[in-house]
Amino acid sequence: PGVLGLLGPNGAGKTTLMNVVATITRATEGVVKWNGADLRRKPDTLRSVLGYLPQDFGVYPHLNAVEFLGYLAAVKGLDAAGSRRRIDELLDLLNLADVRKRPLGQYSGGMRQRIGIAQALLNDPQLLIVDEPTAGLDPEERVRFRNLLAELSGDRIVILSTHIVSDVEATATDIVLVN
């Protein structure tokens, strides 16, 4: 458990590495293993315990938070009753409970990032990957988001990919440099 900061300049390959680890992109060389399983051969061993917030996270602007998270919980194969409880927990955790019925198209950038982290946490993942999560956020939202990631890392592995040194410096327990 902890935050692994993946730090490097734009274009260094951080997003590509995140996509390979998340089993979205197939590696052209090397092997990625999760608990001894080769992810090229057995990607589902990781996918069931993975939460992923990509750099370009989109929302359905006409859905509200409950509808959106309910839809994604169904896509992830989570049971309906458990999903409703989990959605309520996450909206409380991420300070979105009071805007749960507001269309996502009316959310600020920080609120959209928090709904993004909520969808990544729906299955209570062992591995949480976040790619440039603070890009475009104002300084106050960036600090708030970094604190949230630090809290979440208590019982899971968080991989934080960024080119913002202060984000890694403030949250990472370990750092990997990519050039």
CSV table of C-alpha atoms in Angstrom, one decimal:
chain,number,residue,atom,x,y,z
A,1,PRO,CA,0.0,0.0,0.0
A,2,GLY,CA,1.0,3.6,-0.7
A,3,VAL,CA,1.3,6.1,-3.5
A,4,LEU,CA,3.8,5.3,-6.3
A,5,GLY,CA,4.5,8.5,-8.0
A,6,LEU,CA,5.3,8.2,-11.7
A,7,LEU,CA,7.0,11.4,-12.7
A,8,GLY,CA,8.2,12.6,-16.0
A,9,PRO,CA,7.8,15.2,-18.7
A,10,ASN,CA,4.9,15.3,-21.1
A,11,GLY,CA,5.5,12.7,-23.9
A,12,ALA,CA,7.8,10.5,-21.7
A,13,GLY,CA,5.4,7.5,-21.9
A,14,LYS,CA,3.6,7.7,-18.5
A,15,THR,CA,0.2,7.3,-20.0
A,16,THR,CA,1.3,4.5,-22.2
A,17,LEU,CA,2.7,2.7,-19.2
A,18,MET,CA,-0.5,3.3,-17.3
A,19,ASN,CA,-2.5,1.8,-20.2
A,20,VAL,CA,-0.2,-1.2,-20.3
A,21,VAL,CA,-0.5,-1.8,-16.5
A,22,ALA,CA,-4.3,-1.3,-16.7
A,23,THR,CA,-4.4,-3.9,-19.5
A,24,ILE,CA,-5.9,-1.5,-22.0
A,25,THR,CA,-2.8,-1.5,-24.2
A,26,ARG,CA,-0.7,-4.6,-24.9
A,27,ALA,CA,3.0,-4.2,-24.2
A,28,THR,CA,5.3,-4.7,-27.2
A,29,GLU,CA,8.1,-5.8,-24.9
A,30,GLY,CA,8.5,-7.1,-21.4
A,31,VAL,CA,6.0,-8.6,-18.9
A,32,VAL,CA,3.6,-7.0,-16.4
A,33,LYS,CA,2.7,-9.3,-13.5
A,34,TRP,CA,0.0,-9.0,-10.8
A,35,ASN,CA,0.5,-11.4,-7.9
A,36,GLY,CA,2.6,-13.6,-10.2
A,37,ALA,CA,0.1,-13.7,-13.0
A,38,ASP,CA,1.2,-12.5,-16.5
A,39,LEU,CA,-1.4,-9.9,-17.4
A,40,ARG,CA,-0.9,-10.5,-21.1
A,41,ARG,CA,-2.3,-14.1,-20.6
A,42,LYS,CA,-4.6,-13.4,-17.7
A,43,PRO,CA,-5.7,-9.8,-17.7
A,44,ASP,CA,-8.9,-10.5,-15.6
A,45,THR,CA,-6.7,-11.3,-12.6
A,46,LEU,CA,-6.0,-7.5,-12.3
A,47,ARG,CA,-9.2,-6.1,-13.9
A,48,SER,CA,-11.4,-7.3,-11.1
A,49,VAL,CA,-9.3,-5.4,-8.5
A,50,LEU,CA,-8.4,-2.4,-10.6
A,51,GLY,CA,-9.7,1.2,-10.4
A,52,TYR,CA,-8.6,3.5,-13.2
A,53,LEU,CA,-9.0,7.3,-13.7
A,54,PRO,CA,-7.6,8.0,-17.2
A,55,GLN,CA,-6.2,11.4,-18.1
A,56,ASP,CA,-9.1,12.2,-20.4
A,57,PHE,CA,-12.0,11.1,-18.4
A,58,GLY,CA,-15.4,11.9,-19.9
A,59,VAL,CA,-18.8,12.0,-18.4
A,60,TYR,CA,-22.4,11.8,-19.7
A,61,PRO,CA,-23.4,15.5,-19.2
A,62,HIS,CA,-27.1,14.8,-18.9
A,63,LEU,CA,-26.8,12.1,-16.2
A,64,ASN,CA,-26.5,12.9,-12.6
A,65,ALA,CA,-23.9,11.3,-10.3
A,66,VAL,CA,-26.2,8.5,-9.1
A,67,GLU,CA,-27.3,7.6,-12.6
A,68,PHE,CA,-23.7,7.8,-13.9
A,69,LEU,CA,-22.2,5.7,-11.1
A,70,GLY,CA,-25.0,3.2,-11.3
A,71,TYR,CA,-24.5,2.8,-15.0
A,72,LEU,CA,-20.7,2.2,-14.5
A,73,ALA,CA,-21.3,-0.2,-11.6
A,74,ALA,CA,-23.6,-2.3,-13.9
A,75,VAL,CA,-20.9,-2.2,-16.6
A,76,LYS,CA,-18.4,-3.5,-14.0
A,77,GLY,CA,-20.8,-6.3,-13.1
A,78,LEU,CA,-21.5,-5.1,-9.5
A,79,ASP,CA,-24.8,-6.2,-7.9
A,80,ALA,CA,-27.5,-3.5,-7.8
A,81,ALA,CA,-28.1,-3.4,-4.0
A,82,GLY,CA,-24.4,-3.3,-3.1
A,83,SER,CA,-23.8,-0.7,-5.8
A,84,ARG,CA,-26.4,1.7,-4.4
A,85,ARG,CA,-24.8,1.4,-0.9
A,86,ARG,CA,-21.3,1.9,-2.4
A,87,ILE,CA,-22.4,4.9,-4.5
A,88,ASP,CA,-23.8,6.6,-1.4
A,89,GLU,CA,-20.6,5.9,0.5
A,90,LEU,CA,-18.4,7.3,-2.3
A,91,LEU,CA,-20.6,10.4,-2.8
A,92,ASP,CA,-20.2,11.1,0.9
A,93,LEU,CA,-16.5,10.4,0.9
A,94,LEU,CA,-15.9,12.7,-2.0
A,95,ASN,CA,-18.2,15.5,-0.8
A,96,LEU,CA,-20.6,15.1,-3.7
A,97,ALA,CA,-23.7,14.0,-1.8
A,98,ASP,CA,-25.3,17.4,-1.9
A,99,VAL,CA,-25.0,17.5,-5.7
A,100,ARG,CA,-25.9,13.9,-6.4
A,101,LYS,CA,-28.9,14.8,-8.5
A,102,ARG,CA,-27.3,17.6,-10.5
A,103,PRO,CA,-26.4,16.8,-14.1
A,104,LEU,CA,-22.7,16.1,-14.5
A,105,GLY,CA,-22.5,18.7,-17.3
A,106,GLN,CA,-23.0,21.4,-14.5
A,107,TYR,CA,-20.1,20.1,-12.4
A,108,SER,CA,-16.9,22.1,-12.0
A,109,GLY,CA,-13.6,20.6,-13.1
A,110,GLY,CA,-12.8,19.5,-9.5
A,111,MET,CA,-16.2,17.9,-9.1
A,112,ARG,CA,-15.7,16.0,-12.3
A,113,GLN,CA,-12.4,14.8,-11.1
A,114,ARG,CA,-14.0,13.6,-7.9
A,115,ILE,CA,-16.8,11.8,-9.8
A,116,GLY,CA,-14.0,10.2,-11.8
A,117,ILE,CA,-12.3,8.9,-8.7
A,118,ALA,CA,-15.7,7.7,-7.5
A,119,GLN,CA,-16.1,5.6,-10.6
A,120,ALA,CA,-12.6,4.2,-10.1
A,121,LEU,CA,-13.4,3.2,-6.5
A,122,LEU,CA,-16.7,1.5,-7.2
A,123,ASN,CA,-15.2,-2.0,-6.9
A,124,ASP,CA,-13.1,-1.0,-3.9
A,125,PRO,CA,-9.9,-1.8,-5.9
A,126,GLN,CA,-6.6,-3.1,-4.6
A,127,LEU,CA,-4.8,-1.1,-7.3
A,128,LEU,CA,-5.9,2.5,-8.2
A,129,ILE,CA,-4.3,4.1,-11.2
A,130,VAL,CA,-4.7,7.9,-11.7
A,131,ASP,CA,-3.3,9.6,-14.7
A,132,GLU,CA,-2.6,13.3,-14.4
A,133,PRO,CA,-5.6,13.7,-12.0
A,134,THR,CA,-4.8,17.3,-11.0
A,135,ALA,CA,-4.2,18.8,-14.5
A,136,GLY,CA,-6.5,21.7,-15.0
A,137,LEU,CA,-7.6,22.0,-11.3
A,138,ASP,CA,-7.2,25.2,-9.4
A,139,PRO,CA,-4.6,25.2,-6.5
A,140,GLU,CA,-7.1,24.5,-3.8
A,141,GLU,CA,-8.7,21.6,-5.6
A,142,ARG,CA,-5.2,20.2,-6.4
A,143,VAL,CA,-4.3,20.1,-2.7
A,144,ARG,CA,-7.7,18.6,-1.8
A,145,PHE,CA,-7.3,15.9,-4.5
A,146,ARG,CA,-3.7,15.1,-3.4
A,147,ASN,CA,-4.9,14.7,0.2
A,148,LEU,CA,-7.7,12.4,-1.0
A,149,LEU,CA,-5.2,10.2,-2.8
A,150,ALA,CA,-3.0,10.0,0.3
A,151,GLU,CA,-6.0,8.9,2.3
A,152,LEU,CA,-7.0,6.3,-0.2
A,153,SER,CA,-3.5,4.8,-0.2
A,154,GLY,CA,-3.8,3.5,3.3
A,155,ASP,CA,-5.1,0.1,2.2
A,156,ARG,CA,-4.4,0.0,-1.5
A,157,ILE,CA,-1.7,0.7,-4.1
A,158,VAL,CA,-2.1,4.0,-5.8
A,159,ILE,CA,-0.1,4.8,-9.0
A,160,LEU,CA,-0.1,8.5,-9.5
A,161,SER,CA,1.2,9.6,-12.9
A,162,THR,CA,2.0,13.3,-13.4
A,163,HIS,CA,4.5,15.8,-14.6
A,164,ILE,CA,3.8,18.1,-11.6
A,165,VAL,CA,6.6,17.6,-9.2
A,166,SER,CA,4.7,19.1,-6.2
A,167,ASP,CA,1.9,16.6,-6.6
A,168,VAL,CA,4.4,13.7,-6.3
A,169,GLU,CA,6.3,15.4,-3.6
A,170,ALA,CA,3.2,15.9,-1.5
A,171,THR,CA,1.8,12.4,-1.8
A,172,ALA,CA,4.2,9.7,-3.0
A,173,THR,CA,5.7,7.2,-0.8
A,174,ASP,CA,7.9,6.0,-3.7
A,175,ILE,CA,8.8,7.7,-7.0
A,176,VAL,CA,9.6,6.3,-10.4
A,177,LEU,CA,11.2,8.7,-12.9
A,178,VAL,CA,10.3,8.2,-16.6
A,179,ASN,CA,12.3,10.0,-19.3
